[in-house]
JSON list of C-alpha atoms in Angstrom, two decimals:
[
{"chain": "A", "resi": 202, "resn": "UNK", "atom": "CA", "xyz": [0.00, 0.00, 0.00]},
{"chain": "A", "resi": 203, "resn": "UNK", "atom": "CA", "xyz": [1.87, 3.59, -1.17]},
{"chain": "A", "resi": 204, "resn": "UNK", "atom": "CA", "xyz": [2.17, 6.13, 1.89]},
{"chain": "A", "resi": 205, "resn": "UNK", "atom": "CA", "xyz": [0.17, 8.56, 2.54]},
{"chain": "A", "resi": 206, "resn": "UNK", "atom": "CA", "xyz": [1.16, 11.63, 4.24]},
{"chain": "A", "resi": 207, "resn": "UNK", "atom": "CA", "xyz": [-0.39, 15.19, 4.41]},
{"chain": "A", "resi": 208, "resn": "UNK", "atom": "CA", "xyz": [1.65, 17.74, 5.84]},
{"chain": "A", "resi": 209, "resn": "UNK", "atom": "CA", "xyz": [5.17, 15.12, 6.03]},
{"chain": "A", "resi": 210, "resn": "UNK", "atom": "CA", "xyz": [2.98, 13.01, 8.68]},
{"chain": "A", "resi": 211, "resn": "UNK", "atom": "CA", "xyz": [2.67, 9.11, 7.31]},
{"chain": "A", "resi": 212, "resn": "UNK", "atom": "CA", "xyz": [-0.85, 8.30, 8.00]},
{"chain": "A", "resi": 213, "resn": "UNK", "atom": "CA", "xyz": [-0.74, 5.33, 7.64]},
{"chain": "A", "resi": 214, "resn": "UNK", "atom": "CA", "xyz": [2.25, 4.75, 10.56]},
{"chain": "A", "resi": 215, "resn": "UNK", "atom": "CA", "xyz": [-0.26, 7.66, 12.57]},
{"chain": "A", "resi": 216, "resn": "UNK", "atom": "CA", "xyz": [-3.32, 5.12, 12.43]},
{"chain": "A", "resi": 217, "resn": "UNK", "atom": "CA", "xyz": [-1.02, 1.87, 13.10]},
{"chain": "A", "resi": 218, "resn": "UNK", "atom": "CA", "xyz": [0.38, 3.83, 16.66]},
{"chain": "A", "resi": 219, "resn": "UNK", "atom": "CA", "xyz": [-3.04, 5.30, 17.36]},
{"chain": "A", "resi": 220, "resn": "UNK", "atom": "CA", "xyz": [-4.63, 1.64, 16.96]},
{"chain": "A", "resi": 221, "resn": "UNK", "atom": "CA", "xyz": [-1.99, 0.65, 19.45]},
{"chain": "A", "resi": 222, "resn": "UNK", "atom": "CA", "xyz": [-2.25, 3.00, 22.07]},
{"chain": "A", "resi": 223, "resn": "UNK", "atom": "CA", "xyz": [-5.66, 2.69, 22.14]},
{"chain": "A", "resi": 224, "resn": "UNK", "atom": "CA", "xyz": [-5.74, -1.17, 22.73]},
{"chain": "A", "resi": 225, "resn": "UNK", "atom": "CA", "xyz": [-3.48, -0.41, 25.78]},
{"chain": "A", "resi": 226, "resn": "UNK", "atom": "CA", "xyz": [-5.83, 1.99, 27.10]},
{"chain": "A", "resi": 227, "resn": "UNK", "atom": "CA", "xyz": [-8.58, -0.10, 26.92]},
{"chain": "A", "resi": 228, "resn": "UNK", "atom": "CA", "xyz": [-6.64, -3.39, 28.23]},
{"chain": "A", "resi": 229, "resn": "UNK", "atom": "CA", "xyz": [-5.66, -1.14, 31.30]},
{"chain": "A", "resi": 230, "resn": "UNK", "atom": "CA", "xyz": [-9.03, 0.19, 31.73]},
{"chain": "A", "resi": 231, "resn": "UNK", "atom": "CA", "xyz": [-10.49, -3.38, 31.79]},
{"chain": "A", "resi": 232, "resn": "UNK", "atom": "CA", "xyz": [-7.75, -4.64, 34.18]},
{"chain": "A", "resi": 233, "resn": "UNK", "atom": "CA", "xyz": [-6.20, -7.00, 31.21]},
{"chain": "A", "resi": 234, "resn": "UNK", "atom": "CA", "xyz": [-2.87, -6.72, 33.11]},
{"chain": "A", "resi": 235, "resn": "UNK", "atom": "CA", "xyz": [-1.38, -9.82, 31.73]},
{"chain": "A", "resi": 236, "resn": "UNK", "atom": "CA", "xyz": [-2.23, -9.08, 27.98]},
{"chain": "A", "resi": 237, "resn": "UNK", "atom": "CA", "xyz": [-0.77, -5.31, 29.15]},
{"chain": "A", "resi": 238, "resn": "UNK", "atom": "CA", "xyz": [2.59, -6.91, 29.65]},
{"chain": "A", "resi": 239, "resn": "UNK", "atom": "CA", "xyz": [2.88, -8.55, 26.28]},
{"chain": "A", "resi": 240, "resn": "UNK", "atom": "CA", "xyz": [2.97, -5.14, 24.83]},
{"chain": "A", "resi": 241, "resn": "UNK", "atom": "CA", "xyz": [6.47, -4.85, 26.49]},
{"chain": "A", "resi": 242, "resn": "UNK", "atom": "CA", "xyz": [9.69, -5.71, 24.93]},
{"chain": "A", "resi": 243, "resn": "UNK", "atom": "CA", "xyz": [11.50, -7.82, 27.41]},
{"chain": "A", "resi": 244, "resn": "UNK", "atom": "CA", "xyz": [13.83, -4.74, 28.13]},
{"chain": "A", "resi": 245, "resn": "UNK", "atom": "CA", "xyz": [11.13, -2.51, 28.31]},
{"chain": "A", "resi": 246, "resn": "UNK", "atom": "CA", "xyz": [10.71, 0.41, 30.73]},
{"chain": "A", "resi": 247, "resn": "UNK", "atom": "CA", "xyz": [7.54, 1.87, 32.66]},
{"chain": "A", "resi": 248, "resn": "UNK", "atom": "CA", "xyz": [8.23, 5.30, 33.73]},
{"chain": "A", "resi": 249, "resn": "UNK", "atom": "CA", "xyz": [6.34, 7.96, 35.64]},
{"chain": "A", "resi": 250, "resn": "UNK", "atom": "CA", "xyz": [8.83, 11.26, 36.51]},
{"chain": "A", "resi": 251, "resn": "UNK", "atom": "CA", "xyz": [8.49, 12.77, 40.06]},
{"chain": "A", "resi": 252, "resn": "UNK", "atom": "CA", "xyz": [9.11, 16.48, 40.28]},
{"chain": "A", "resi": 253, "resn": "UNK", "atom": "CA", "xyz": [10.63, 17.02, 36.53]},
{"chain": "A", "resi": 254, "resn": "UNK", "atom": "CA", "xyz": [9.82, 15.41, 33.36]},
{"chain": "A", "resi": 255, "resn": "UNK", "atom": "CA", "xyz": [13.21, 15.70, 32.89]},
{"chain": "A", "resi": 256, "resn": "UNK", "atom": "CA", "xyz": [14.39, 13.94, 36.29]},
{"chain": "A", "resi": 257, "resn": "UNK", "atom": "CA", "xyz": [17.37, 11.32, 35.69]},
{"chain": "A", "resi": 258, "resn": "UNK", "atom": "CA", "xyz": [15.23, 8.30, 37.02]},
{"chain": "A", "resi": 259, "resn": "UNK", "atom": "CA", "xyz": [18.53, 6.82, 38.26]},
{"chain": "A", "resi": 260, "resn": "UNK", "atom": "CA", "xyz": [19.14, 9.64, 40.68]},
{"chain": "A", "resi": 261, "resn": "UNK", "atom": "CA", "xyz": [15.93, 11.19, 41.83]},
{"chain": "A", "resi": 262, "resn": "UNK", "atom": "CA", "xyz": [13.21, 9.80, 43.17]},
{"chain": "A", "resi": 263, "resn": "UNK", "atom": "CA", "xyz": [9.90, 8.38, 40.55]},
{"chain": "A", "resi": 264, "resn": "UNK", "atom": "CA", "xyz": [6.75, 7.59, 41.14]},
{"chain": "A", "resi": 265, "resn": "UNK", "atom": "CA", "xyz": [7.45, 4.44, 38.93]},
{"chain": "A", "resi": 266, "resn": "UNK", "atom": "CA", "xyz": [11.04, 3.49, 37.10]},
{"chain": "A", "resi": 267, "resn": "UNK", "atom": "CA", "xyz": [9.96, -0.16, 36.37]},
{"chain": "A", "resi": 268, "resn": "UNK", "atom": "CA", "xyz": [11.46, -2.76, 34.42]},
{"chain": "A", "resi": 269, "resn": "UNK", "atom": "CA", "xyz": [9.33, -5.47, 32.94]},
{"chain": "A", "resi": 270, "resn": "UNK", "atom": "CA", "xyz": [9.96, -8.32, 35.86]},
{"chain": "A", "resi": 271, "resn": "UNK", "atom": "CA", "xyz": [9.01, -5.09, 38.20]},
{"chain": "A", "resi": 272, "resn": "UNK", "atom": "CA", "xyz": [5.76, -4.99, 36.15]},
{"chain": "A", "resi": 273, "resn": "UNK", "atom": "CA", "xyz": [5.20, -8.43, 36.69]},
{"chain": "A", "resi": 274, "resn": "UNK", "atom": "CA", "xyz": [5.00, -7.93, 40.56]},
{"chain": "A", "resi": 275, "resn": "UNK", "atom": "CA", "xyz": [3.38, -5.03, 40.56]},
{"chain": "A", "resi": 276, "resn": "UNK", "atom": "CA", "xyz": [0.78, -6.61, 37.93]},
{"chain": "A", "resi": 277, "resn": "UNK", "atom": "CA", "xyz": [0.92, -9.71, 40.58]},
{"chain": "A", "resi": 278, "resn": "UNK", "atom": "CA", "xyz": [-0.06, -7.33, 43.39]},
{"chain": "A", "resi": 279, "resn": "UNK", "atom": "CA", "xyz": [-2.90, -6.27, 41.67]},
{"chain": "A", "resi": 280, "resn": "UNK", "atom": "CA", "xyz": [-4.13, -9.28, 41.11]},
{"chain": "A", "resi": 281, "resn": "UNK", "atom": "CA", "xyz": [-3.56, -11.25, 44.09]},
{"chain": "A", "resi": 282, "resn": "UNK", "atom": "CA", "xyz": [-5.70, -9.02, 46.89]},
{"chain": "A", "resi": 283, "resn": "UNK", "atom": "CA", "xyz": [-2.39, -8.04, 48.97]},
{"chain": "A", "resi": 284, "resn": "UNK", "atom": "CA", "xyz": [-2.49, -4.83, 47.27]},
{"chain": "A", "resi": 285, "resn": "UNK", "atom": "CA", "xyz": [-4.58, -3.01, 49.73]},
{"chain": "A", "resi": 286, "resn": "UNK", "atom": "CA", "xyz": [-4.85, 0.43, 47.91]},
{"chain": "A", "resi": 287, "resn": "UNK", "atom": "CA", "xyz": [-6.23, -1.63, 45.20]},
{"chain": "A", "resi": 288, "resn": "UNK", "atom": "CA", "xyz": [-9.24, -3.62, 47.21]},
{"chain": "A", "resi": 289, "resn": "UNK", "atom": "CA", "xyz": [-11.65, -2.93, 45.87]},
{"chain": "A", "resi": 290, "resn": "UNK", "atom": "CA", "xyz": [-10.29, -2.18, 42.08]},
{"chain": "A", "resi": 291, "resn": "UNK", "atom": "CA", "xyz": [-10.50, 1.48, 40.71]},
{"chain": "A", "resi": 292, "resn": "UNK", "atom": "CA", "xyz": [-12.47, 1.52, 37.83]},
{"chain": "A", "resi": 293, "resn": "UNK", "atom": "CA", "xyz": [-10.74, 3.40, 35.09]},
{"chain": "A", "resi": 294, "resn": "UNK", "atom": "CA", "xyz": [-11.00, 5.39, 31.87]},
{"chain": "A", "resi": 295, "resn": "UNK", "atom": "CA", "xyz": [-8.54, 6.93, 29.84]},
{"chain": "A", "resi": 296, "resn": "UNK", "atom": "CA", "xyz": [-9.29, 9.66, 26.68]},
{"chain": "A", "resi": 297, "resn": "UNK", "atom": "CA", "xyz": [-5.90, 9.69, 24.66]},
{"chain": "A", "resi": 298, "resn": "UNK", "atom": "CA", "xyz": [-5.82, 12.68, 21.83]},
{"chain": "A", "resi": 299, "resn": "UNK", "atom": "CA", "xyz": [-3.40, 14.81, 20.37]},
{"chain": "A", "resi": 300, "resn": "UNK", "atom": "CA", "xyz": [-1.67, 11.41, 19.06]},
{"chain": "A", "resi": 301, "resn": "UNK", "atom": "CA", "xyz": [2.05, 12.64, 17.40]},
{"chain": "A", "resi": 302, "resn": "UNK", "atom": "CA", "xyz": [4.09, 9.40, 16.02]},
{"chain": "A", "resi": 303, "resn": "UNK", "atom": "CA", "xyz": [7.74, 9.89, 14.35]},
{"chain": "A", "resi": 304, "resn": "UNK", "atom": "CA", "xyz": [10.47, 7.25, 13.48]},
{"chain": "A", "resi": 305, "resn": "UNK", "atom": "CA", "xyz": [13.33, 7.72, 15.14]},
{"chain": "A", "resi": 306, "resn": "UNK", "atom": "CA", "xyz": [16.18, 5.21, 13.62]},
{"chain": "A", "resi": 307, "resn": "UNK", "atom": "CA", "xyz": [15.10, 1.52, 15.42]},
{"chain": "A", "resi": 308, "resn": "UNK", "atom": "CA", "xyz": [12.16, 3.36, 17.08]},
{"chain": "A", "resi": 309, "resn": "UNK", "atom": "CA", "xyz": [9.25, 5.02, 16.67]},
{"chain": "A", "resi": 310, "resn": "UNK", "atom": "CA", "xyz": [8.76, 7.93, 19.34]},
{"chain": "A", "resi": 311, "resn": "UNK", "atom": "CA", "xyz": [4.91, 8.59, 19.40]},
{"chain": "A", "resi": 312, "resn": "UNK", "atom": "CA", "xyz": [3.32, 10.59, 22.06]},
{"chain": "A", "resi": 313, "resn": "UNK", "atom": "CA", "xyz": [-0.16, 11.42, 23.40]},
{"chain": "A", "resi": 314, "resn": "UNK", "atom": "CA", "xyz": [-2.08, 13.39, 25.83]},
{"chain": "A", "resi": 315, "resn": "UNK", "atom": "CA", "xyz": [-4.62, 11.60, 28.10]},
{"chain": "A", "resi": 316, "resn": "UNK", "atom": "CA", "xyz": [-7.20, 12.34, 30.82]},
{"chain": "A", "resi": 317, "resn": "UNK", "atom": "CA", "xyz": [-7.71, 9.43, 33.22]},
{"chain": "A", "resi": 318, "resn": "UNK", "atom": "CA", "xyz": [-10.47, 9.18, 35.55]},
{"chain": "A", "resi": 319, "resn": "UNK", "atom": "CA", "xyz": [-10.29, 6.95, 38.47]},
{"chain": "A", "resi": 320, "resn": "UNK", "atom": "CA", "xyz": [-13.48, 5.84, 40.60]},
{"chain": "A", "resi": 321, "resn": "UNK", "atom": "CA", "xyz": [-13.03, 4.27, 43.78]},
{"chain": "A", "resi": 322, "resn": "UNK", "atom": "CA", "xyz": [-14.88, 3.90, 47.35]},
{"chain": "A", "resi": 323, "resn": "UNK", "atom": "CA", "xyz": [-17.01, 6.90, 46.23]},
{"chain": "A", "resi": 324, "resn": "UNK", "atom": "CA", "xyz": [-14.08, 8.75, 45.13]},
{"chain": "A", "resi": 325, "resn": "UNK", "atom": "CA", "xyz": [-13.20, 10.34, 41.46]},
{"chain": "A", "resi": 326, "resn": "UNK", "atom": "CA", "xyz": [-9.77, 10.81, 40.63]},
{"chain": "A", "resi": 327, "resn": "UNK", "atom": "CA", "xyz": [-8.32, 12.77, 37.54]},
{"chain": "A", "resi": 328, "resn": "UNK", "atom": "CA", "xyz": [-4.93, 12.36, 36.49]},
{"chain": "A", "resi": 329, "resn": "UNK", "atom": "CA", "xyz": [-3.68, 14.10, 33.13]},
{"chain": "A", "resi": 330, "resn": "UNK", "atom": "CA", "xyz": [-1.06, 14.70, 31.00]},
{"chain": "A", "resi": 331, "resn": "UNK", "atom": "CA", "xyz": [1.41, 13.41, 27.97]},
{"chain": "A", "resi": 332, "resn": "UNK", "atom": "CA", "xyz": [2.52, 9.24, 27.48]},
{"chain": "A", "resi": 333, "resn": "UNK", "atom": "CA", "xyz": [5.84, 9.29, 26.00]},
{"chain": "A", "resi": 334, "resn": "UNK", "atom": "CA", "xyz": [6.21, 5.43, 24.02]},
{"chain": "A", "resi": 335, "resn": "UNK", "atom": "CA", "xyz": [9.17, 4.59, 22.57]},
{"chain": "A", "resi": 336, "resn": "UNK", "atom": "CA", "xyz": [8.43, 1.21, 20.33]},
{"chain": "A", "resi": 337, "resn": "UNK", "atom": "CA", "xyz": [9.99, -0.97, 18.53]},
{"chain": "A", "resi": 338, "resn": "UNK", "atom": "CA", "xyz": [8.72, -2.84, 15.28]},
{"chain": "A", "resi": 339, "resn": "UNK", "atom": "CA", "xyz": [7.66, -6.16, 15.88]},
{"chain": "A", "resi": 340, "resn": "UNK", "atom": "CA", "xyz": [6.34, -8.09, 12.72]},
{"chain": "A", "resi": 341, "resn": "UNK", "atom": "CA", "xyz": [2.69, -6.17, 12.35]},
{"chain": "A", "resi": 342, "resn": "UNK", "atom": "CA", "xyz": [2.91, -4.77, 15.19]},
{"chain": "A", "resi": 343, "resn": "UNK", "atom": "CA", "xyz": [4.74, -3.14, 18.09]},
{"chain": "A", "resi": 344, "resn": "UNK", "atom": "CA", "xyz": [6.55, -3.79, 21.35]},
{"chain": "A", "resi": 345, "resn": "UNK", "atom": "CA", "xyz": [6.93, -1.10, 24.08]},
{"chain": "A", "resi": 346, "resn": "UNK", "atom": "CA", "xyz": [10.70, -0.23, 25.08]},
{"chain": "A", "resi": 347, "resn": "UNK", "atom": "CA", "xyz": [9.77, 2.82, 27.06]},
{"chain": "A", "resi": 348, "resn": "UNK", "atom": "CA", "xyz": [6.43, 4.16, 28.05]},
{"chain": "A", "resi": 349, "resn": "UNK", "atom": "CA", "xyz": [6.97, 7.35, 30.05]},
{"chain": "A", "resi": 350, "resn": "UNK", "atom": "CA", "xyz": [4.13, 9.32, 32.20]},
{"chain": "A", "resi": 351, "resn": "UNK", "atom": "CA", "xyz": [4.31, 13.24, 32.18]},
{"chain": "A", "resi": 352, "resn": "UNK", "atom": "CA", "xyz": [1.63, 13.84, 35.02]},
{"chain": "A", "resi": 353, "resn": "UNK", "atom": "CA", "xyz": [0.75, 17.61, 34.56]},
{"chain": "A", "resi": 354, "resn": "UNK", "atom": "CA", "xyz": [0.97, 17.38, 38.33]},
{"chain": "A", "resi": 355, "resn": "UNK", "atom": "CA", "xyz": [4.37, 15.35, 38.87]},
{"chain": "A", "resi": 356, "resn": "UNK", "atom": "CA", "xyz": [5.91, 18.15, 41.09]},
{"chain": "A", "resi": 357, "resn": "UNK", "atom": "CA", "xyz": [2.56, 18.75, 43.32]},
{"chain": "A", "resi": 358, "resn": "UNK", "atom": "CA", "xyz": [1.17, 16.25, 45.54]},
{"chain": "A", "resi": 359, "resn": "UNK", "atom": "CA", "xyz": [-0.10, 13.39, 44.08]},
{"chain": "A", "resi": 360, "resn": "UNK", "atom": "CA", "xyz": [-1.56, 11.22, 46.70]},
{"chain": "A", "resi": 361, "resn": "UNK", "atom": "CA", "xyz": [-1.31, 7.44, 46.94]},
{"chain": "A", "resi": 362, "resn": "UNK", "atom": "CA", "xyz": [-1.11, 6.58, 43.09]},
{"chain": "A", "resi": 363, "resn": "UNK", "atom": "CA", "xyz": [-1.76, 2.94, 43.36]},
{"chain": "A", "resi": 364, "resn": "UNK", "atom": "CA", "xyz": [-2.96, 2.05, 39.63]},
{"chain": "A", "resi": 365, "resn": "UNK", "atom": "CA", "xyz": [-1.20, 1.66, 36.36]},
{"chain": "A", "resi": 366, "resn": "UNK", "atom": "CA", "xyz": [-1.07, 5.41, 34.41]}
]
């Protein structure tokens, strides 16, 4: 199938990420941890910046700097009833827009703002601001090696953040 672009953008690539994101939205939103994790490469990266977007997550404290077997037990928490701040389960939603996707040599840099609302023990929740995935090219599809959470909030207080963003 030929590209097509308007404006430089490939719209084709733009409808592949968007397709993508979306189907990670809505397995988070249903609580489809397990099928969450196959969307990482196994050196993949989940990380949500405390205080800077541009914090080095190696030297300042995160909210989240995960690698995939930290996923795992925080996906096992979840799931197994030990994670009190998770008993009963927030019911989520997320609303991605503003989808930008660009190659970048092995990788393909595509980012997104997103409102997520969070309902639990008669409580709403908003969180907002920008994903940050870096993916990799995976036969059809793709494989995240860094998904990255810009809170508009992350130097304010953020309370107990005990889902997946």
């Amino acid at each position: 199938m030929p590209e097509v672009s308007v404006s430089g953008v490939d719209l084709q690539l733009l409808a592949e990420v968007e397709a993508f994101l979306y189907k990670e939205a809505q397995l988070l939103d249903a609580r489809e941890y397990d099928a969450w994790l196959t969307l990482f490469a196994e050196d993949g990266v989940y990380w949500v910046p405390s205080g800077s977007d541009d914090s080095d997550p190696r030297r300042e404290v995160s909210v989240a700097y995960d690698s995939v077997s930290r996923l795992r037990e925080r996906v096992w928490r979840l799931q197994s009833g030990v994670g009190h701040a998770q008993e009963p389960p927030s019911r989520t939603t997320r609303i991605l827009s503003n989808v930008i996707a660009e190659p970048d040599g092995d990788l393909l840099r595509a980012s997104s703002a997103f409102v997520l609302h969070e309902f639990r023990r008669g409580r709403l929740h908003i969180h907002a601001g920008r994903y940050r995935h870096e993916l990799r090219r995976t036969g059809d599809t793709f494989a995240i090696a860094m998904k990255k959470v810009e809170l508009v909030n992350n130097d304010g207080y953020l309370g107990n953040v005990s889902i997946v963003l």
